[in-house]
mmCIF file of C-alpha atoms and ligand atoms in Angstrom:
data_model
loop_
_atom_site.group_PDB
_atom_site.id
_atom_site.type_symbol
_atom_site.label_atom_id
_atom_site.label_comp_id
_atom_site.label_asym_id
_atom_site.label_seq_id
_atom_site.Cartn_x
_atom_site.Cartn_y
_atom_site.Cartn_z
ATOM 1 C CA UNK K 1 72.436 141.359 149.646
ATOM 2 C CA UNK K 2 72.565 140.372 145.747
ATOM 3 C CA UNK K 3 71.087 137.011 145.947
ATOM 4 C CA UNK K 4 73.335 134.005 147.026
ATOM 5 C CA UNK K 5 74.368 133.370 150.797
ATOM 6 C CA UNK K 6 72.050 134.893 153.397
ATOM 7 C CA UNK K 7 73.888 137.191 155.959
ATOM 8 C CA UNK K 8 72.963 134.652 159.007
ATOM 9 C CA UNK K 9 74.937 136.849 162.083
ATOM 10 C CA UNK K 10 72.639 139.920 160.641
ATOM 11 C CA UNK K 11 69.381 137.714 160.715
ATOM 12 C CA UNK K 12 70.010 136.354 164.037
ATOM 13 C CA UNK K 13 71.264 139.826 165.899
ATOM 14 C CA UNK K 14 67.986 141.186 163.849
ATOM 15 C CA UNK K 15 65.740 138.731 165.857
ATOM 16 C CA UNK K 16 67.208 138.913 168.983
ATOM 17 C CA UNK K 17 66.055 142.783 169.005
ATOM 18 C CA UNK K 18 62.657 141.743 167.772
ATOM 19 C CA UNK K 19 62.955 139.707 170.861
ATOM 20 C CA UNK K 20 63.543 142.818 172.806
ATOM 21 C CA UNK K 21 61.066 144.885 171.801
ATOM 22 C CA UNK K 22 63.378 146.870 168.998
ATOM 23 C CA UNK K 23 61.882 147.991 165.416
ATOM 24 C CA UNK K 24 63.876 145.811 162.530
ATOM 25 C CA UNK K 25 63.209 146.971 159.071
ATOM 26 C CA UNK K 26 62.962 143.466 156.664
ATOM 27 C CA UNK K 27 62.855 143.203 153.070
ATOM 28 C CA UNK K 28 59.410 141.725 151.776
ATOM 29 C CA UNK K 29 59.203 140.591 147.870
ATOM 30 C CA UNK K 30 56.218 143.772 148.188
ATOM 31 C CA UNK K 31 58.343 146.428 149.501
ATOM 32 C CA UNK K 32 60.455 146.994 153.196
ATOM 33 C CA UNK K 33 58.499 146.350 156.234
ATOM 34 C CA UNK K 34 59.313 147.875 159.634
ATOM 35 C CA UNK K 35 59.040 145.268 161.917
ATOM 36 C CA UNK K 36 58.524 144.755 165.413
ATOM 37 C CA UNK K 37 57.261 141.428 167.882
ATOM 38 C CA UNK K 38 53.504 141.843 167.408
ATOM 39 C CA UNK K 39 52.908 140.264 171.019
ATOM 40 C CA UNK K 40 54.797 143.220 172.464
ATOM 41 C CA UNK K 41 52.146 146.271 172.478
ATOM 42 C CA UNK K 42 55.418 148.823 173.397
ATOM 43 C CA UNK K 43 56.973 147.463 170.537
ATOM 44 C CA UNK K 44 54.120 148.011 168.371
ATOM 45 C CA UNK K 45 53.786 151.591 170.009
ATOM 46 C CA UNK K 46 57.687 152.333 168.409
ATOM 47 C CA UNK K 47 56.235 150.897 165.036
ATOM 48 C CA UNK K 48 53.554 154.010 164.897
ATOM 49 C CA UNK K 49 55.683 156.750 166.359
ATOM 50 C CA UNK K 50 58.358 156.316 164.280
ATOM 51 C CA UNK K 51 56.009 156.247 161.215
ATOM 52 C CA UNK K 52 53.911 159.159 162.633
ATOM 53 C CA UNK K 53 50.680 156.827 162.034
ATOM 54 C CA UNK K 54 47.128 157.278 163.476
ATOM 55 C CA UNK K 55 46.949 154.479 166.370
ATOM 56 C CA UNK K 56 43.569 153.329 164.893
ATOM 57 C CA UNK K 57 45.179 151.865 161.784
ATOM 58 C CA UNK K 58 46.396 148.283 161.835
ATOM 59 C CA UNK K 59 49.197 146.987 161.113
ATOM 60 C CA UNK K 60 49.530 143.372 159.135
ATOM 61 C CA UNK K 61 51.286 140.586 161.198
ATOM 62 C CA UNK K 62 53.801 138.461 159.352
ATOM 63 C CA UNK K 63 54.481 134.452 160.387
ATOM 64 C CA UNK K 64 56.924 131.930 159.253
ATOM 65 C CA UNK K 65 56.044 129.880 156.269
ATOM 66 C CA UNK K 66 53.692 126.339 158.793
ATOM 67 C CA UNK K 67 52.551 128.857 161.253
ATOM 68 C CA UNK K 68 50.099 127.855 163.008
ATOM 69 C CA UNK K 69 46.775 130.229 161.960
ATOM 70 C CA UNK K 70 44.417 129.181 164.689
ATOM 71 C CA UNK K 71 47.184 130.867 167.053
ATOM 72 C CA UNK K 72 46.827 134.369 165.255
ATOM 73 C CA UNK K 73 43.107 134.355 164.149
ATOM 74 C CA UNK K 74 40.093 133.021 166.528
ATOM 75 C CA UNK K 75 38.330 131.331 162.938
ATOM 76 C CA UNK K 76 39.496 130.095 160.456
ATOM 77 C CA UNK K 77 37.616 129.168 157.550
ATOM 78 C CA UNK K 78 38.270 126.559 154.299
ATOM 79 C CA UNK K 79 38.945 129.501 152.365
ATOM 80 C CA UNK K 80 41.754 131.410 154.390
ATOM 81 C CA UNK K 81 43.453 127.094 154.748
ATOM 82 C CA UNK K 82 42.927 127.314 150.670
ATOM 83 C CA UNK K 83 44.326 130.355 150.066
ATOM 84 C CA UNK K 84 47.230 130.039 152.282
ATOM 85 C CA UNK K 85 47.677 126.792 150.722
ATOM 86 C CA UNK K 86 48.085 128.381 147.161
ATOM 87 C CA UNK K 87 49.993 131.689 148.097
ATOM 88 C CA UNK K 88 51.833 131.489 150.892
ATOM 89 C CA UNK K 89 54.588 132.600 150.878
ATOM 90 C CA UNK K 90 53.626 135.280 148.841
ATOM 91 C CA UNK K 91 51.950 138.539 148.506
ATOM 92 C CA UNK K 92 48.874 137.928 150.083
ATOM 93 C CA UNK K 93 47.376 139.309 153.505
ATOM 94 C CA UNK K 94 44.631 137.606 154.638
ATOM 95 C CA UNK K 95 41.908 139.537 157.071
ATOM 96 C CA UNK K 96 40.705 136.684 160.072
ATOM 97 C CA UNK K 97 39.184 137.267 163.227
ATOM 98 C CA UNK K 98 41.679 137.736 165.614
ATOM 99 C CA UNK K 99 42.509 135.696 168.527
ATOM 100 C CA UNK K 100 42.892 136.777 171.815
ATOM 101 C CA UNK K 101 46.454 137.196 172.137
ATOM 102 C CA UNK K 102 46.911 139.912 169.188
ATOM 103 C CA UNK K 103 47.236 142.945 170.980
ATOM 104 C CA UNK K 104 44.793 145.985 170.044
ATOM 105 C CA UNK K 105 47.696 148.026 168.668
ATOM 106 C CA UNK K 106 48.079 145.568 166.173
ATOM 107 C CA UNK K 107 44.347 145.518 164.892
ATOM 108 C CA UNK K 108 43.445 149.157 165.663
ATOM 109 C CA UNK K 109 41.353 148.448 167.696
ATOM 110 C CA UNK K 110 39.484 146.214 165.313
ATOM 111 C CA UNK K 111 38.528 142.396 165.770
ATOM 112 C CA UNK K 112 40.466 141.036 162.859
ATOM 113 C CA UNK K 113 43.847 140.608 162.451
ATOM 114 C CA UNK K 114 45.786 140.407 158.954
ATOM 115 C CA UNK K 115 48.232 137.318 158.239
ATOM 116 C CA UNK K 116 51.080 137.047 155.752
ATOM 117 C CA UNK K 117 53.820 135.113 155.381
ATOM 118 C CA UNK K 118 56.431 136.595 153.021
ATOM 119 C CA UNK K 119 58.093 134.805 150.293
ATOM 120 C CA UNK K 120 61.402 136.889 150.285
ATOM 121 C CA UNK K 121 64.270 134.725 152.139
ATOM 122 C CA UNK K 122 65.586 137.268 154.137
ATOM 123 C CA UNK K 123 61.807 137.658 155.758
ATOM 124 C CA UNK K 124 61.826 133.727 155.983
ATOM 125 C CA UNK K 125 65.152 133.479 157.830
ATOM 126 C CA UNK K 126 64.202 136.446 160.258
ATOM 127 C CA UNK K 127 60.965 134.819 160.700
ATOM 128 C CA UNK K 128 62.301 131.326 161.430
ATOM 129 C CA UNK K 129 64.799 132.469 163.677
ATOM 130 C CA UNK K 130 62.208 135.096 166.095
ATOM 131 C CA UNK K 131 61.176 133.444 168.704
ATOM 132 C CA UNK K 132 61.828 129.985 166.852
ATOM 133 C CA UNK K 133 59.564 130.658 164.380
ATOM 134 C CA UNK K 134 56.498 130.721 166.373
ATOM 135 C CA UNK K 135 56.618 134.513 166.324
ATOM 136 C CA UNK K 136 54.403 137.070 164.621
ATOM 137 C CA UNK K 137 56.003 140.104 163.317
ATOM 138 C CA UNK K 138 54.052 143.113 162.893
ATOM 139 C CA UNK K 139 55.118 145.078 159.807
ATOM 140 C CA UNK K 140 53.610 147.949 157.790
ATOM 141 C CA UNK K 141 55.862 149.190 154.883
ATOM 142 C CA UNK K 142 58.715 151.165 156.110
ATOM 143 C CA UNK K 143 58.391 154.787 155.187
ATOM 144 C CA UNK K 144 56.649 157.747 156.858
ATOM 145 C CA UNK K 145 52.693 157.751 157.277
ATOM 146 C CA UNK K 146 51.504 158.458 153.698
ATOM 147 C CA UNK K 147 54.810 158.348 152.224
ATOM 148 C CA UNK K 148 55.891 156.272 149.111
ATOM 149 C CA UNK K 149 56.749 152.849 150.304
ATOM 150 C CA UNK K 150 60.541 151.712 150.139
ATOM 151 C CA UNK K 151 61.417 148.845 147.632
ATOM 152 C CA UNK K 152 65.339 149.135 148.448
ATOM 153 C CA UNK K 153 67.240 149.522 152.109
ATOM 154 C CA UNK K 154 68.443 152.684 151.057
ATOM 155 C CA UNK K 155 64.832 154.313 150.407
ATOM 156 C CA UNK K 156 64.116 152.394 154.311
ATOM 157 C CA UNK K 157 67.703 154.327 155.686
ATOM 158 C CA UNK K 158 66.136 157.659 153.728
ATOM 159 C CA UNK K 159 62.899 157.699 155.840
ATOM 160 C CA UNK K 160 64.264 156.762 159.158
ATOM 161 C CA UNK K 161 68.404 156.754 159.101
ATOM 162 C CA UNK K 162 68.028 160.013 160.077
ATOM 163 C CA UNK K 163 65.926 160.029 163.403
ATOM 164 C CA UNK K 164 67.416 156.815 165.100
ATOM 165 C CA UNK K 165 64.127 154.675 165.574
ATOM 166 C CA UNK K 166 64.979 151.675 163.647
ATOM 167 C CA UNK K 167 67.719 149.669 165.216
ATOM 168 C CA UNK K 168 68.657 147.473 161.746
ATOM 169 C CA UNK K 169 67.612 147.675 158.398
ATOM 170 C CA UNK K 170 68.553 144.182 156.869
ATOM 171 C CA UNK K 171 69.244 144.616 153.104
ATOM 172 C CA UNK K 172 67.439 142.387 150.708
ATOM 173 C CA UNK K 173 67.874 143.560 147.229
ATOM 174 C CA UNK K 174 65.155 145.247 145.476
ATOM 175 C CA UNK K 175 61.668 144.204 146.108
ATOM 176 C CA UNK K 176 60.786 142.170 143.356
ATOM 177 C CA UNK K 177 57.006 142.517 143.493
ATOM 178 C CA UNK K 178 57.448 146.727 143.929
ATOM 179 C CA UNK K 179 53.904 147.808 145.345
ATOM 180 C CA UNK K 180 51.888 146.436 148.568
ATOM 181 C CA UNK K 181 50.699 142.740 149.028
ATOM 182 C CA UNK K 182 46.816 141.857 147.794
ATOM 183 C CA UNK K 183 44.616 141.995 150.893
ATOM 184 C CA UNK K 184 41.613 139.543 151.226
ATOM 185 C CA UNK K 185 39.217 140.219 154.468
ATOM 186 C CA UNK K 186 37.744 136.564 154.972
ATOM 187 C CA UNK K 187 36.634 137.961 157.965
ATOM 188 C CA UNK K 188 32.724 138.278 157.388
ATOM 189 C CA UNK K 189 32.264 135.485 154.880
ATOM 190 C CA UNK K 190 28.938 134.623 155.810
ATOM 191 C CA UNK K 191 27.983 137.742 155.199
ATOM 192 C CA UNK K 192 29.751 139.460 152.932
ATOM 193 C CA UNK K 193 31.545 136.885 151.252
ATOM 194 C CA UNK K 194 35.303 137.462 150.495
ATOM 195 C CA UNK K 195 36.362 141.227 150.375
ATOM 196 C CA UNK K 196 39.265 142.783 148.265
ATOM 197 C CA UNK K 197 40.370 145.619 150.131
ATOM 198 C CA UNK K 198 43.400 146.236 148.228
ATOM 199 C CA UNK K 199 44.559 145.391 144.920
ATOM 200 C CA UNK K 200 48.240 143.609 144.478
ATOM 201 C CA UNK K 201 49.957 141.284 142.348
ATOM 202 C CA UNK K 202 47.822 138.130 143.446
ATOM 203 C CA UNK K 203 44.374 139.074 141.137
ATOM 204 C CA UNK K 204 40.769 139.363 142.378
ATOM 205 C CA UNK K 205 40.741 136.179 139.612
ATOM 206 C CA UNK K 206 43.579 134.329 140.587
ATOM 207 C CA UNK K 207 41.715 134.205 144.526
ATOM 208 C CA UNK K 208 38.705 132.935 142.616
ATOM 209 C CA UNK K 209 40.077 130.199 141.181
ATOM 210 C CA UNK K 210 40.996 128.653 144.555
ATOM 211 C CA UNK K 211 38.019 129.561 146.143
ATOM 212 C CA UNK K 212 35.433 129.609 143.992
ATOM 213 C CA UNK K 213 33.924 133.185 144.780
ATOM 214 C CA UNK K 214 34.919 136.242 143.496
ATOM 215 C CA UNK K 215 36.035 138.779 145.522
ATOM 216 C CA UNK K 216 33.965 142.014 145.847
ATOM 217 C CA UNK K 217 34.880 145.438 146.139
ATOM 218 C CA UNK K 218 35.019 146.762 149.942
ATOM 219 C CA UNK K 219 31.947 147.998 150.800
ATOM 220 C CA UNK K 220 31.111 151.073 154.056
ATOM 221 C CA UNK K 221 31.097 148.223 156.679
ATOM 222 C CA UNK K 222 34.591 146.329 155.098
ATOM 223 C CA UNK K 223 37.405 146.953 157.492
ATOM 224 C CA UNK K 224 39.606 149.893 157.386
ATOM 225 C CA UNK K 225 42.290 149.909 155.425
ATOM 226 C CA UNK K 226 44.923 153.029 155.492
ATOM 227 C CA UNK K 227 46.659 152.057 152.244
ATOM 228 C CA UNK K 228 42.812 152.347 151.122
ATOM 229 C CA UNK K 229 43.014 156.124 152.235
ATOM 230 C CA UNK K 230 42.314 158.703 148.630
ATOM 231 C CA UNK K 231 46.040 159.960 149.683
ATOM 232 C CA UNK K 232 48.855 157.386 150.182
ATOM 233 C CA UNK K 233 51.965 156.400 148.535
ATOM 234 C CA UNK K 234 52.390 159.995 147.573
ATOM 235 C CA UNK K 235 55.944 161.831 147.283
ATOM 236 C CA UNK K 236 56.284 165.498 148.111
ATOM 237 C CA UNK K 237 56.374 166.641 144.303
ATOM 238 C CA UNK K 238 52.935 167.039 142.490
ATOM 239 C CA UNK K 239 51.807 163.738 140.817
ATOM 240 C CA UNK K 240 49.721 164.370 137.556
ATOM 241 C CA UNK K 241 48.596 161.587 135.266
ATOM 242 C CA UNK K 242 47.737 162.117 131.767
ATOM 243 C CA UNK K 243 47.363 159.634 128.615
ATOM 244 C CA UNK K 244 50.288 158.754 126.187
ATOM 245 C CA UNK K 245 48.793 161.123 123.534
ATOM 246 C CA UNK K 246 48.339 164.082 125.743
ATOM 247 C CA UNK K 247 51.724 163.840 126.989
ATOM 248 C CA UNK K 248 53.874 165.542 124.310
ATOM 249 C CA UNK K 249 51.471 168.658 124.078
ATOM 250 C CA UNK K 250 51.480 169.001 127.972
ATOM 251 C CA UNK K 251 55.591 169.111 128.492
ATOM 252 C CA UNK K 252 56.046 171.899 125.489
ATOM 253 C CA UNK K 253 53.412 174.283 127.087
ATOM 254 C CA UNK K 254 55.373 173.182 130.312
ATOM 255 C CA UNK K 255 58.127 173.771 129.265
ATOM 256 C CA UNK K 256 56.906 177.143 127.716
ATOM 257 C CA UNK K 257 55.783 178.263 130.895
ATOM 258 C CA UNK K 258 59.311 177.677 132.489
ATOM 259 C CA UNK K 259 58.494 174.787 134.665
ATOM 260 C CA UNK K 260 60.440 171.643 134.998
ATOM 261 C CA UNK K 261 58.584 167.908 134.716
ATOM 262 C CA UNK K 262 59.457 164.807 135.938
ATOM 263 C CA UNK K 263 58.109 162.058 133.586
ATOM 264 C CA UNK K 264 57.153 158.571 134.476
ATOM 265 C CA UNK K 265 56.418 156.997 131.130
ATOM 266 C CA UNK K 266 56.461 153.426 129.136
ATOM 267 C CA UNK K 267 56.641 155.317 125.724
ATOM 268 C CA UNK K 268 59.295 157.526 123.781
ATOM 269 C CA UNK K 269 59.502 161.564 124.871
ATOM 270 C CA UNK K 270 62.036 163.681 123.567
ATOM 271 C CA UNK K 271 63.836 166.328 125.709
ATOM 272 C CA UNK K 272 62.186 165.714 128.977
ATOM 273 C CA UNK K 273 64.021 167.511 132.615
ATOM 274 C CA UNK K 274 63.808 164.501 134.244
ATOM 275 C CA UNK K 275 62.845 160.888 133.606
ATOM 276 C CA UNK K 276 62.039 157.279 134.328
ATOM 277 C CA UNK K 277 61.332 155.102 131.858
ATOM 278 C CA UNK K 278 59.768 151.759 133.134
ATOM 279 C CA UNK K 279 58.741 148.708 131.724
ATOM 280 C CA UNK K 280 55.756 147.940 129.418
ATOM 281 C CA UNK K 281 54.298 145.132 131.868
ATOM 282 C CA UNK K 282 52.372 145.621 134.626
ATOM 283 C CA UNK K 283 54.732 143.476 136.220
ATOM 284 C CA UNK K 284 57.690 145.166 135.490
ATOM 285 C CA UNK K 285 55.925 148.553 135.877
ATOM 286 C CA UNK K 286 54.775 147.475 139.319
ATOM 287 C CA UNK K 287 58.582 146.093 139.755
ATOM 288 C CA UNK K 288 60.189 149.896 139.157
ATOM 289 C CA UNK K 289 57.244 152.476 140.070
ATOM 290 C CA UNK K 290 58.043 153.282 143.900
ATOM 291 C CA UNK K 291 61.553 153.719 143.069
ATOM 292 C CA UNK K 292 60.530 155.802 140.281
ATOM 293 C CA UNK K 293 58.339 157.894 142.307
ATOM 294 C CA UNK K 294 61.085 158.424 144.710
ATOM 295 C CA UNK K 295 63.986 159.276 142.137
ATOM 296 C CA UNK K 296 61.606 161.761 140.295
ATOM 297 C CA UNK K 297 60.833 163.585 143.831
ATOM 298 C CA UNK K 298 64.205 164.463 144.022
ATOM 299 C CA UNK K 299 64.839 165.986 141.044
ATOM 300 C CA UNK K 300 63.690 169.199 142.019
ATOM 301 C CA UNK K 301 61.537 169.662 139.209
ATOM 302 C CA UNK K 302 57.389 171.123 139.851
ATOM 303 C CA UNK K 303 55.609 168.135 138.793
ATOM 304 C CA UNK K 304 55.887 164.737 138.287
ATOM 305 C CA UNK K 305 53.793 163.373 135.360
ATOM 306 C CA UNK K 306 53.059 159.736 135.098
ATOM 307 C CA UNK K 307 52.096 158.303 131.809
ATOM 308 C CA UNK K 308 48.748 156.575 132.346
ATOM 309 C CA UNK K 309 48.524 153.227 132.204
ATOM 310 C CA UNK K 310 45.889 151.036 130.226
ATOM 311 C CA UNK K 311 43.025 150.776 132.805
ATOM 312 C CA UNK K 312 42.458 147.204 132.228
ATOM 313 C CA UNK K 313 42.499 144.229 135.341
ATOM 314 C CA UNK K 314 46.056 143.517 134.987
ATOM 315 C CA UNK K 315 47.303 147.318 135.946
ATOM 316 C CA UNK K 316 44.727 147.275 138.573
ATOM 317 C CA UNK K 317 47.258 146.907 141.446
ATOM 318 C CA UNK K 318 49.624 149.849 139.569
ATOM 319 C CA UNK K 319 46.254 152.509 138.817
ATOM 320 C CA UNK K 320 45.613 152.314 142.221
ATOM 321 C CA UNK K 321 48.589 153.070 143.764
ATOM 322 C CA UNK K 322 49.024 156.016 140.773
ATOM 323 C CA UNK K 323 45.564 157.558 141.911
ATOM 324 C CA UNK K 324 45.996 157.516 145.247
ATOM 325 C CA UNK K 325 49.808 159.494 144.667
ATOM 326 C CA UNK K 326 48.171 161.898 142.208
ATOM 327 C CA UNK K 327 44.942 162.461 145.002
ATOM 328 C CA UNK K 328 44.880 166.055 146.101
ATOM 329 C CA UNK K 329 46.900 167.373 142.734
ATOM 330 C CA UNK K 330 43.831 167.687 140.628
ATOM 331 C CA UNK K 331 44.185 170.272 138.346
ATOM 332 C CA UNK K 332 47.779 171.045 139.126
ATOM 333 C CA UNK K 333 48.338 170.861 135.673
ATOM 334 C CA UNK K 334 46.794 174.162 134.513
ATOM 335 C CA UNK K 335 47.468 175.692 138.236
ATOM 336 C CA UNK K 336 51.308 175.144 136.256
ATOM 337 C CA UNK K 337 50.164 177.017 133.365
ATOM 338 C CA UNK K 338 48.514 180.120 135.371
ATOM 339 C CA UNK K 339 45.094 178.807 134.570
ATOM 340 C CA UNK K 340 42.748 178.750 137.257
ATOM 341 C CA UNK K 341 43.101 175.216 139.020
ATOM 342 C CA UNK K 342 40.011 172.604 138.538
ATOM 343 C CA UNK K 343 38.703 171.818 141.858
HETATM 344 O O1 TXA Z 401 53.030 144.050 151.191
HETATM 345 C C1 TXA Z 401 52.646 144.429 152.285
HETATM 346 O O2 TXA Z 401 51.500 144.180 152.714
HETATM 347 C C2 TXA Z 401 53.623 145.233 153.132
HETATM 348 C C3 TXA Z 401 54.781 144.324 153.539
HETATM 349 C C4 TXA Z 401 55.723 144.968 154.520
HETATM 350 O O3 TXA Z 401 54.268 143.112 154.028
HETATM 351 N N1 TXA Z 401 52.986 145.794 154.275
HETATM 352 C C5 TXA Z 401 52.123 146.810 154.161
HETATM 353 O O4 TXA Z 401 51.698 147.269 155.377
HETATM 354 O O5 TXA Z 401 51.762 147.296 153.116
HETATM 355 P P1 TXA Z 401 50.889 148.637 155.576
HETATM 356 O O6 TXA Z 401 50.655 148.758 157.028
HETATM 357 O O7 TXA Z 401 51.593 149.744 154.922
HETATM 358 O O8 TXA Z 401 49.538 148.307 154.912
HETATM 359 C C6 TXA Z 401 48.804 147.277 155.481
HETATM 360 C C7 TXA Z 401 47.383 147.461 155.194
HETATM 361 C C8 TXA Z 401 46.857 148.739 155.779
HETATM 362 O O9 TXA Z 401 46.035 149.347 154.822
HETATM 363 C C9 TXA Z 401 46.112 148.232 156.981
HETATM 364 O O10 TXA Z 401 45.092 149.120 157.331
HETATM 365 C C10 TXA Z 401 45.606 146.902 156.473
HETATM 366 O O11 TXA Z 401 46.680 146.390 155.771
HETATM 367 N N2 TXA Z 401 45.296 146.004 157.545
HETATM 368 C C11 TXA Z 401 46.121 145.388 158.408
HETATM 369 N N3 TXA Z 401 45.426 144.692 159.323
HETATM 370 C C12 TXA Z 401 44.134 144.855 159.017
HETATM 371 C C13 TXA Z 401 42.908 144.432 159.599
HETATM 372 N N4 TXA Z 401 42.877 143.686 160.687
HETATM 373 N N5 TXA Z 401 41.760 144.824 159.012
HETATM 374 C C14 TXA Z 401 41.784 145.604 157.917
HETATM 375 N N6 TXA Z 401 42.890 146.064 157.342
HETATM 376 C C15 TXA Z 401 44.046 145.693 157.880
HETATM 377 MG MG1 MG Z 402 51.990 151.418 153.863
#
């Protein structure tokens, strides 16, 4: 799809396999979601085999924009009403208690359930149209278990078109958010008070504003969260990061030592193997990175160095997902150069 019409026949043959229990892979404005009816616990089974994903990790349910919450979660307080009021749709999950019809393979196990309803129209339209649009569909992003997450039906037919589990992939365009949606846990309020447990384009601030409390950082007891594991969105090449004025030095003894770099950057390198430039804004950075990530893992180079970002609250979405890809590839960079490797 490039914007304009919506391909209706693919919608509609798209929810009549959610309705059977099928896995449908749906463009999100975050990035591709593999989908399946999150009433159905064999359908949510297919959703973590064909991902190869730990059982005890759940998955976030997505509803049509008027759903009804008090079907999906068991409370629901002013501030999940306030903040669906103000984002949805959008890029916001919301952790609730969960009512008793979510099955456990949807929560892990847990007794919360997270809510979204996507902005994207494709999402919409398959939402509306699954079980007339009082469906939920469960939907993690559509890539392998720690994988980079797809932002394009191509990177969804890369991971899967292979091995037959996903019976459509309905093409939406590029995701035009790029990385994961924000996720609040409301869930122990009265305790806690409001819980960020992952960072996204909707700001820690911009929740504040609605509801008057600032979300906190997750604490031990905050629910699990496996795009809050150290190692996610991370593609098979090394990931490095390094500051825009230890970049230059870094590729010529590189390069010196006969090994090949991939470079993510914002600013001007000469001469590089391989390369991605993005966009200066967080925004557009965010927009580009997965992409990115994924073009400069096949370029069959030894690492893949990412110019560092400013570390300030608007990148706070983008650091994230760049330290969790670089986790595990500390000291790679002298490990390159025949150095001993930092641990
Ligand atoms: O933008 C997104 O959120 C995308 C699109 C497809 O909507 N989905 C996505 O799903 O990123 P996934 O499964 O890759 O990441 C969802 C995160 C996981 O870290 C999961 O553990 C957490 O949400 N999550 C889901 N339900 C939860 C719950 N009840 N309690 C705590 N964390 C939950
Ligand atoms: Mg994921």
């Amino acid at each position: 799809m490039t914007g304009g019409a919506l391909d209706m026949p693919a919608i509609t043959a798209a929810a009549r396999l959610l309705e059977q229990g099928r896995l449908v892979a749906l463009p999100t404005e975050t990035v591709y979601g593999l989908g399946a009816d999150a009433e159905n616990p064999e359908a949510v089974a297919r959703i973590y085999q064909a991902k190869g994903r730990p059982q005890d990790h759940p998955v976030i349910v997505h509803v049509a924009p008027g759903a009804v919450l008090g079907y999906w979660a068991s409370a629901i307080p002013a501030e999940a009403e306030q903040l669906a009021a103000a984002f949805w749709p959008g890029p916001l999950t919301m952790i609730l208690k969960r009512a008793p019809n979510i099955p456990d393979a949807v929560s892990g196990g847990q007794d919360t359930v997270g809510l979204r309803c996507p902005s994207h129209p494709v999402a919409i339209a398959l939402l509306q149209a699954f079980k007339g649009g009082r469906g939920g569909v469960a939907a993690p992003s559509a890539n392998k278990f720690g994988h980079v997450s797809p932002t394009t039906a191509q990177h969804v037919i890369d991971e899967f078109g292979a091995d037959g589990t996903v019976d459509a992939v309905l093409d939406g365009g590029q995701s035009a958010v790029g990385i994961e949606s924000t996720i609040v846990d409301l869930s122990r309020l009265a305790t806690h008070g409001p819980v960020l447990l992952r960072p996204g384009h909707i700001s820690a601030e911009a929740i504040a504003a609605v509801i008057d409390a600032l979300p906190a950082a997750p604490d031990a007891a905050a629910p699990r969260a496996s795009g809050t594991l150290e190692s996610h969105y991370a593609p098979h090449t090394p990931v490095a990061m390094q500051g825009s004025h230890e970049i230059a030095g870094t590729l010529a003894r590189l390069k010196d030592a006969g090994k090949n770099v991939a470079l993510i950057h914002y600013s001007h390198f000469p001469d590089v193997f391989a390369e991605s430039q993005l966009p200066t804004s967080p925004e557009g950075f965010a927009h580009a990175l997965y992409a990115a990530l994924r073009a400069m893992d096949t370029a069959g180079a030894d690492l893949i160095l990412v110019e560092a970002p400013p570390q300030d609250d608007a990148w706070l979405g983008v650091n994230d997902r760049l330290r969790r890809a670089a986790h595990g590839s500390t000291g790679i960079v002298h490990g390159l150069l025949n150095h001993e490797p930092f641990s």
